[in-house]
PDB file of C-alpha atoms in Angstrom:
ATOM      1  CA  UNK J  17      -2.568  21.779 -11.374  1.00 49.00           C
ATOM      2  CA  UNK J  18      -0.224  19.638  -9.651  1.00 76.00           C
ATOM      3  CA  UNK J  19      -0.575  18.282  -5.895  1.00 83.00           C
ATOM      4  CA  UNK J  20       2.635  18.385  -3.568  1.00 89.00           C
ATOM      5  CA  UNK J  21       3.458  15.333  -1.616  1.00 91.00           C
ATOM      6  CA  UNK J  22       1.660  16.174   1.746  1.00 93.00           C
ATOM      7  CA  UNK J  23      -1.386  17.077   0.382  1.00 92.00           C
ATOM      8  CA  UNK J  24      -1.316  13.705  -1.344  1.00 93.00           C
ATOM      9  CA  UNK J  25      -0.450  12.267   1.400  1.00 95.00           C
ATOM     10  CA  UNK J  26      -3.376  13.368   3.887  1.00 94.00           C
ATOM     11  CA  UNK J  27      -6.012  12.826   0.842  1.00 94.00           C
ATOM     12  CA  UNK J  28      -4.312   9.205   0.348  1.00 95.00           C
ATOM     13  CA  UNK J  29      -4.539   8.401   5.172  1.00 95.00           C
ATOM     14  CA  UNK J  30      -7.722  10.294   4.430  1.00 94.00           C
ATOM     15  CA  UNK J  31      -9.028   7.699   2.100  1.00 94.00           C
ATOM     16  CA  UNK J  32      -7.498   4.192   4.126  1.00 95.00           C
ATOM     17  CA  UNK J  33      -9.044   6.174   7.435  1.00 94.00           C
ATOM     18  CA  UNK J  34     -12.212   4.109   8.249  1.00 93.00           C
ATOM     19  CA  UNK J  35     -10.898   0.993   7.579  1.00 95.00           C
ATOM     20  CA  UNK J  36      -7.075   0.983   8.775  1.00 97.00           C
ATOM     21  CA  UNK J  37      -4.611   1.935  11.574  1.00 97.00           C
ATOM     22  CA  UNK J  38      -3.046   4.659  10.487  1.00 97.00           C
ATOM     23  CA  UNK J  39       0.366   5.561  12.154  1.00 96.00           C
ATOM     24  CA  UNK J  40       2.700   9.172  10.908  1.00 96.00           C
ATOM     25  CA  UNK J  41       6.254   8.168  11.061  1.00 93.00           C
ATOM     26  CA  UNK J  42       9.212  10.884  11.381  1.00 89.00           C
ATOM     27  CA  UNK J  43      12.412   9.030  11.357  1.00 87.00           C
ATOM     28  CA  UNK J  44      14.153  10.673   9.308  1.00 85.00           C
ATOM     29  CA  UNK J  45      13.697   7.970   6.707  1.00 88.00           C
ATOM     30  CA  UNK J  46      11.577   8.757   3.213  1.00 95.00           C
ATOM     31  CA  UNK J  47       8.744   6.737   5.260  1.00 97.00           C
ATOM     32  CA  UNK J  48       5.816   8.995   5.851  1.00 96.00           C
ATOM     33  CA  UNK J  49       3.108   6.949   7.138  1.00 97.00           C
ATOM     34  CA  UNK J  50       2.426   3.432   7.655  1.00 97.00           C
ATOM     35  CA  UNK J  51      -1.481   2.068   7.322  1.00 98.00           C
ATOM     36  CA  UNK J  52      -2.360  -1.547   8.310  1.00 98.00           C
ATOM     37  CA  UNK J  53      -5.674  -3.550   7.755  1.00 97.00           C
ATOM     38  CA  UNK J  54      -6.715  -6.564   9.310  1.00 95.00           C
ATOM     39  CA  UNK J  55      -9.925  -8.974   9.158  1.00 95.00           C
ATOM     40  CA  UNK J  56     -11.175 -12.371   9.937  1.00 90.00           C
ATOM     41  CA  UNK J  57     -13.914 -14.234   8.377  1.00 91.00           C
ATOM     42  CA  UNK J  58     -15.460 -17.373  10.575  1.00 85.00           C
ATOM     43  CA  UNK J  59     -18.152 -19.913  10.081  1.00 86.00           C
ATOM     44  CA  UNK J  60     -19.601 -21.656  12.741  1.00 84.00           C
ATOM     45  CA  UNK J  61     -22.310 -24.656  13.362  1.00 86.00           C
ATOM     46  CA  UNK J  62     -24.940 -23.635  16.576  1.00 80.00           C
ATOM     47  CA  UNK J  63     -22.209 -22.005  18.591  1.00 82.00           C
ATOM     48  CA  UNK J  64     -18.982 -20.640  18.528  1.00 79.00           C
ATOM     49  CA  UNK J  65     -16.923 -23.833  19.862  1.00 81.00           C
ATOM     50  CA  UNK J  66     -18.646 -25.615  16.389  1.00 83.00           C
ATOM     51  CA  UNK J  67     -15.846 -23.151  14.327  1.00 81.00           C
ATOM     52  CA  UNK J  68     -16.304 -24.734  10.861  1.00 81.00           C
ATOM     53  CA  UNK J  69     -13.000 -22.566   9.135  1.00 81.00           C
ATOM     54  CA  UNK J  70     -11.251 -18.990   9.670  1.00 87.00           C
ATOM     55  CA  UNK J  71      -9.941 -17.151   7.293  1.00 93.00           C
ATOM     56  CA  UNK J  72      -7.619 -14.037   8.290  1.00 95.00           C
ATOM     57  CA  UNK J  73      -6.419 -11.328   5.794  1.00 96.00           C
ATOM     58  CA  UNK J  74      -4.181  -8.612   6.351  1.00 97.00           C
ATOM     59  CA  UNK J  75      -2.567  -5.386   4.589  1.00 97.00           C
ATOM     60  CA  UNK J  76       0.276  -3.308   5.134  1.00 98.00           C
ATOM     61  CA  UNK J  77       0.804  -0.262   3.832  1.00 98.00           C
ATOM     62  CA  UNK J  78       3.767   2.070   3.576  1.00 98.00           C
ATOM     63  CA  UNK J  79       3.981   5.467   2.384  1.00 98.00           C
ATOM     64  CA  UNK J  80       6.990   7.009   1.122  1.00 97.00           C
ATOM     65  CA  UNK J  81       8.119  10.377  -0.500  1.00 97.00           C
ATOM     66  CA  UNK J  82      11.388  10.800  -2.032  1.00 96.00           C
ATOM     67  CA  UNK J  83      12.377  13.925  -4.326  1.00 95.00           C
ATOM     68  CA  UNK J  84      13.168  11.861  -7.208  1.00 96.00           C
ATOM     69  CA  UNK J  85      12.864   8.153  -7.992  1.00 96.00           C
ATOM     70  CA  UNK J  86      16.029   6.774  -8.920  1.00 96.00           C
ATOM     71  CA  UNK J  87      16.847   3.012  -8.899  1.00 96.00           C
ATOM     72  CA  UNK J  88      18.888   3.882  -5.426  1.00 96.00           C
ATOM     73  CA  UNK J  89      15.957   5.532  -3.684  1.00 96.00           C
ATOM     74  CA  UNK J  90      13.058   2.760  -5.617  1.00 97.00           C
ATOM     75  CA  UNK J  91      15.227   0.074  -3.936  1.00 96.00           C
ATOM     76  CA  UNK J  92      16.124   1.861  -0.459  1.00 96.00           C
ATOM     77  CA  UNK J  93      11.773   1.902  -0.053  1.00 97.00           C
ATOM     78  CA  UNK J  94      11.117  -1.262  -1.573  1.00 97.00           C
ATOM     79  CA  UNK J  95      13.024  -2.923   0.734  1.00 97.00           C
ATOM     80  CA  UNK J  96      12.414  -0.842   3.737  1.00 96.00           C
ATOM     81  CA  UNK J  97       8.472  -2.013   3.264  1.00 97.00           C
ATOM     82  CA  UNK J  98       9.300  -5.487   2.387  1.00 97.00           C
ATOM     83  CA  UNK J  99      11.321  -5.762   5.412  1.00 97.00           C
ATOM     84  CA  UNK J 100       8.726  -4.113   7.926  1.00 97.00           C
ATOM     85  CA  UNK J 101       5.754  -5.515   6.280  1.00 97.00           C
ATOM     86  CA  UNK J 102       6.852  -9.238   6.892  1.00 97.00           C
ATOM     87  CA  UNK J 103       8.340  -8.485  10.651  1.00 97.00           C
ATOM     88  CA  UNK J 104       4.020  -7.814  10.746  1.00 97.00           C
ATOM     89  CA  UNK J 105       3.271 -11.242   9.136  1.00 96.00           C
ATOM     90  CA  UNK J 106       2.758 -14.417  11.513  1.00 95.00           C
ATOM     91  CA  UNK J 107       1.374 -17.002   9.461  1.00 95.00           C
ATOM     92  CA  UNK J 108      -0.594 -19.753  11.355  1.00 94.00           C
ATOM     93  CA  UNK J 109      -3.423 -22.431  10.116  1.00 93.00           C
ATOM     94  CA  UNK J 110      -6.012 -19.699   9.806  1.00 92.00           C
ATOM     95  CA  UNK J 111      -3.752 -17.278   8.417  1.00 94.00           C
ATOM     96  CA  UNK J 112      -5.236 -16.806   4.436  1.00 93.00           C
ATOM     97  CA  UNK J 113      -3.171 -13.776   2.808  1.00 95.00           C
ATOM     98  CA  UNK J 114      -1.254 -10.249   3.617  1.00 97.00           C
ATOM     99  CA  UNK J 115      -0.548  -7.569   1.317  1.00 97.00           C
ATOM    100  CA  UNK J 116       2.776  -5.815   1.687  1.00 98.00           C
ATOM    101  CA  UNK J 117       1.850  -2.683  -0.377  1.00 98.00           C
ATOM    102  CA  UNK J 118       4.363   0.455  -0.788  1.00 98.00           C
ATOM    103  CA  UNK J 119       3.491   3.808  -1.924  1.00 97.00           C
ATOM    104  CA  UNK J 120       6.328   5.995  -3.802  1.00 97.00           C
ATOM    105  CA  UNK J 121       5.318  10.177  -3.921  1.00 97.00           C
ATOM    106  CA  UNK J 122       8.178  11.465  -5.972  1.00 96.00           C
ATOM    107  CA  UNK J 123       8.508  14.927  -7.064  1.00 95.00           C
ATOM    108  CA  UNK J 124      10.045  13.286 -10.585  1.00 95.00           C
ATOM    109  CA  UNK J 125      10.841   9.651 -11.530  1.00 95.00           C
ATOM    110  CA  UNK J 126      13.543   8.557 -13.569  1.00 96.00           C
ATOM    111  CA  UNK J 127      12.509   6.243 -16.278  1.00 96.00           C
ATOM    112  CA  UNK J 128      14.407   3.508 -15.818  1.00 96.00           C
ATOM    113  CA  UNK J 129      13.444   3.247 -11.960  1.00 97.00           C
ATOM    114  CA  UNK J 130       9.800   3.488 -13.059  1.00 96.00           C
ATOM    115  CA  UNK J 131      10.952   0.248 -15.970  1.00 97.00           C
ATOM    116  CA  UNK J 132      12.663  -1.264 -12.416  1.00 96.00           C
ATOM    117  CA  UNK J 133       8.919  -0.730 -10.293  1.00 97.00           C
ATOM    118  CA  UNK J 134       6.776  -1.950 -13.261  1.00 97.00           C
ATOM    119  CA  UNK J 135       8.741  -5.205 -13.250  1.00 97.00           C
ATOM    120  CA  UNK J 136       9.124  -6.179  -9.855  1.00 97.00           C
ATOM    121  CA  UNK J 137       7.521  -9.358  -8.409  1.00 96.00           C
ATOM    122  CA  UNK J 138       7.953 -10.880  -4.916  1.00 95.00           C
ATOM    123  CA  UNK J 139       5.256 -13.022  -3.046  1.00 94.00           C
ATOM    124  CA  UNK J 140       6.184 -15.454  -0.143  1.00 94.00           C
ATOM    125  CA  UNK J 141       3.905 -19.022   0.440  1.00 94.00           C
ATOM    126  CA  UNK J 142       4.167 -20.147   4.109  1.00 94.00           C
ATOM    127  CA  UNK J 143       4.243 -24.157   4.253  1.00 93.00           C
ATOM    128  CA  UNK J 144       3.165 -24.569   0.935  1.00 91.00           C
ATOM    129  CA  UNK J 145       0.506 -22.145   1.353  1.00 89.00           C
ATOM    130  CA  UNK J 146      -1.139 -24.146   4.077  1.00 90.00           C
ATOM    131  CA  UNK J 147      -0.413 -21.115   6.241  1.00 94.00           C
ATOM    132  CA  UNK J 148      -1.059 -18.446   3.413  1.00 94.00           C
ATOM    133  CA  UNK J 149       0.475 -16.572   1.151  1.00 95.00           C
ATOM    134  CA  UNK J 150       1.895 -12.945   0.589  1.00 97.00           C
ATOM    135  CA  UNK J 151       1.950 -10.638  -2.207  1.00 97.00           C
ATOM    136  CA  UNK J 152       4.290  -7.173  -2.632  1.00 97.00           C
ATOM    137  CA  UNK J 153       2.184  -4.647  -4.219  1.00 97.00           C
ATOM    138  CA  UNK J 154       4.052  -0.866  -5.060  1.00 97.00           C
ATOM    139  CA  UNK J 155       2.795   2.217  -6.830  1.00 97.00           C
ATOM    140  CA  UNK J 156       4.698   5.384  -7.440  1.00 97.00           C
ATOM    141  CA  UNK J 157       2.781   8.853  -8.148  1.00 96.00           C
ATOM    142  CA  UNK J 158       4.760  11.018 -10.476  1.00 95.00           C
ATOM    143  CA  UNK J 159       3.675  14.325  -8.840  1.00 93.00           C
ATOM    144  CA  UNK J 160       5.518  16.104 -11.874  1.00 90.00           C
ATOM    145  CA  UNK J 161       2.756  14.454 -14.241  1.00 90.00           C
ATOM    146  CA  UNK J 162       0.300  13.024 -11.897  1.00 88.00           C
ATOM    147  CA  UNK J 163       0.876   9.466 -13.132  1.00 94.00           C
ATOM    148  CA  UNK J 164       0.483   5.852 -11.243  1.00 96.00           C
ATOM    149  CA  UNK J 165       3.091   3.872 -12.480  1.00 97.00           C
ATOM    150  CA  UNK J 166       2.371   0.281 -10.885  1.00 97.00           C
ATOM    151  CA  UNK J 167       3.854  -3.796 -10.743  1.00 96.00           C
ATOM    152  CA  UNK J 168       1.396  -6.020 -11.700  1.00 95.00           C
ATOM    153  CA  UNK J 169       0.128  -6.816  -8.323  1.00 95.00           C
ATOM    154  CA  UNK J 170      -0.612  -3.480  -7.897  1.00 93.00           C
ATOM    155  CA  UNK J 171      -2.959  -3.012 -11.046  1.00 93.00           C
ATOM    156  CA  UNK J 172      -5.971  -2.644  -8.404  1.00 91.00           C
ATOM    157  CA  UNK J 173      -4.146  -0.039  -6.599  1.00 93.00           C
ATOM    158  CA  UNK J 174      -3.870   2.402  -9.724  1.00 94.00           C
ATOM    159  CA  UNK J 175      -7.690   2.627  -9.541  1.00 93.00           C
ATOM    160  CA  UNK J 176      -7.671   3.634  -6.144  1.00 92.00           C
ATOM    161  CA  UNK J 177      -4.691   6.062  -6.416  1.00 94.00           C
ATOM    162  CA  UNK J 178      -6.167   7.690  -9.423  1.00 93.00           C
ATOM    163  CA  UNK J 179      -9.240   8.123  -7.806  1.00 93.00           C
ATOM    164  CA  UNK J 180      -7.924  10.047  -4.529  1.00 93.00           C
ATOM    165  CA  UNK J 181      -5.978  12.106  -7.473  1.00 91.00           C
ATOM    166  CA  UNK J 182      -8.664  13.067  -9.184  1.00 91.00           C
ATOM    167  CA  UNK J 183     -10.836  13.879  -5.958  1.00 88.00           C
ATOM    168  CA  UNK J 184      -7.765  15.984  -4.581  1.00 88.00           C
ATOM    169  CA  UNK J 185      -7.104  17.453  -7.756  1.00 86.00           C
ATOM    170  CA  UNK J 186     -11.149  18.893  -8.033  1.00 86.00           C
ATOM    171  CA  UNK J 187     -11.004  19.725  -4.622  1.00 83.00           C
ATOM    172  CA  UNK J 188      -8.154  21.870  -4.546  1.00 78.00           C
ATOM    173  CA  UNK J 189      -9.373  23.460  -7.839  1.00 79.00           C
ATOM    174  CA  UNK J 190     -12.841  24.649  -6.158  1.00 77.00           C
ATOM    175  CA  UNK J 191     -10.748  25.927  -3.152  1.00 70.00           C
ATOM    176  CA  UNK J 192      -9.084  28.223  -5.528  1.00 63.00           C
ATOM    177  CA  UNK J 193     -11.809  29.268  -7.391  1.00 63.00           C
ATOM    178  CA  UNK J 194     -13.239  30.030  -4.133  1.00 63.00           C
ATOM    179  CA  UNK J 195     -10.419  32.376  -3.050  1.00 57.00           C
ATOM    180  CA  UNK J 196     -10.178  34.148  -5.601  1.00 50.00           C
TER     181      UNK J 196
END
């Protein structure tokens, strides 16, 4: 049983719901939904003037669905989300690390865009990583074959994809069973 793209999609903004802001975007772009995270750690001494260190992270999340993956439409998305997700980054002194992570739904992938996503690597230090760091994470779903295809910054992300799969997957099972 295969899952289209929008019912991926609301599982997946179902999933990042309680702990990011989750925005729909319709511009006519393959970008369907953008999800960013943000949180600060602090230690202090007796009160909050005493600040001992900060520590902010953030994550940036774009969702995209395109009808097939080709190296043209992998690189149109990858660059659309590496582009928007550091217009979001301000590094300063307290500033620790952001995640620039993009999410590819395609309907079929070609394999040598999939060879293309597996091997891609970009990260950013600011001032020598006295002002943080930032890694590009991407996954594309395979709707065809429910795979997670994934760079190597984006191991941890496979998990989490598979999971919401797998949850979607049973769920929409049961509803049928249900129905019928």
């Amino acid at each position: 049983m295969s899952l289209t793209h929008e019912e991926l999609l609301q599982a997946l903004l179902n999933s990042y719901e309680a702990y990011y802001d989750i925005a729909r975007v319709d511009d006519g772009s393959p970008l369907l939904a953008t999800c960013d995270f943000h949180s600060t750690s602090e230690r202090y001494v007796l009160t909050k003037k005493a600040k001992l260190w900060a520590a902010e992270t953030n994550e940036y999340v774009f969702v995209f669905h395109v009808s097939e993956l080709t190296m043209d439409s992998f690189a149109r998305c990858r660059d659309l989300a590496l582009e928007r997700g550091m217009e979001k980054i301000h590094p300063h002194p307290e500033h620790m690390y952001s995640h620039i992570t993009a999410i590819l739904l395609c309907d079929a992938a070609q394999p040598d865009a999939l060879e293309l996503l597996e091997r891609y690597k970009k990260s950013a230090n600011f001032k020598l990583s006295l002002h943080g760091w930032m890694e590009y994470r991407i996954a594309a779903v395979d709707l065809s074959t429910a795979e997670v295809f994934t760079n190597r910054k984006g191991k941890e992300l496979k998990k989490t994809l598979c999971q919401v799969i797998d949850f979607e997957t049973k769920r929409k099972s049961g509803e049928e069973k249900k129905s019928v």
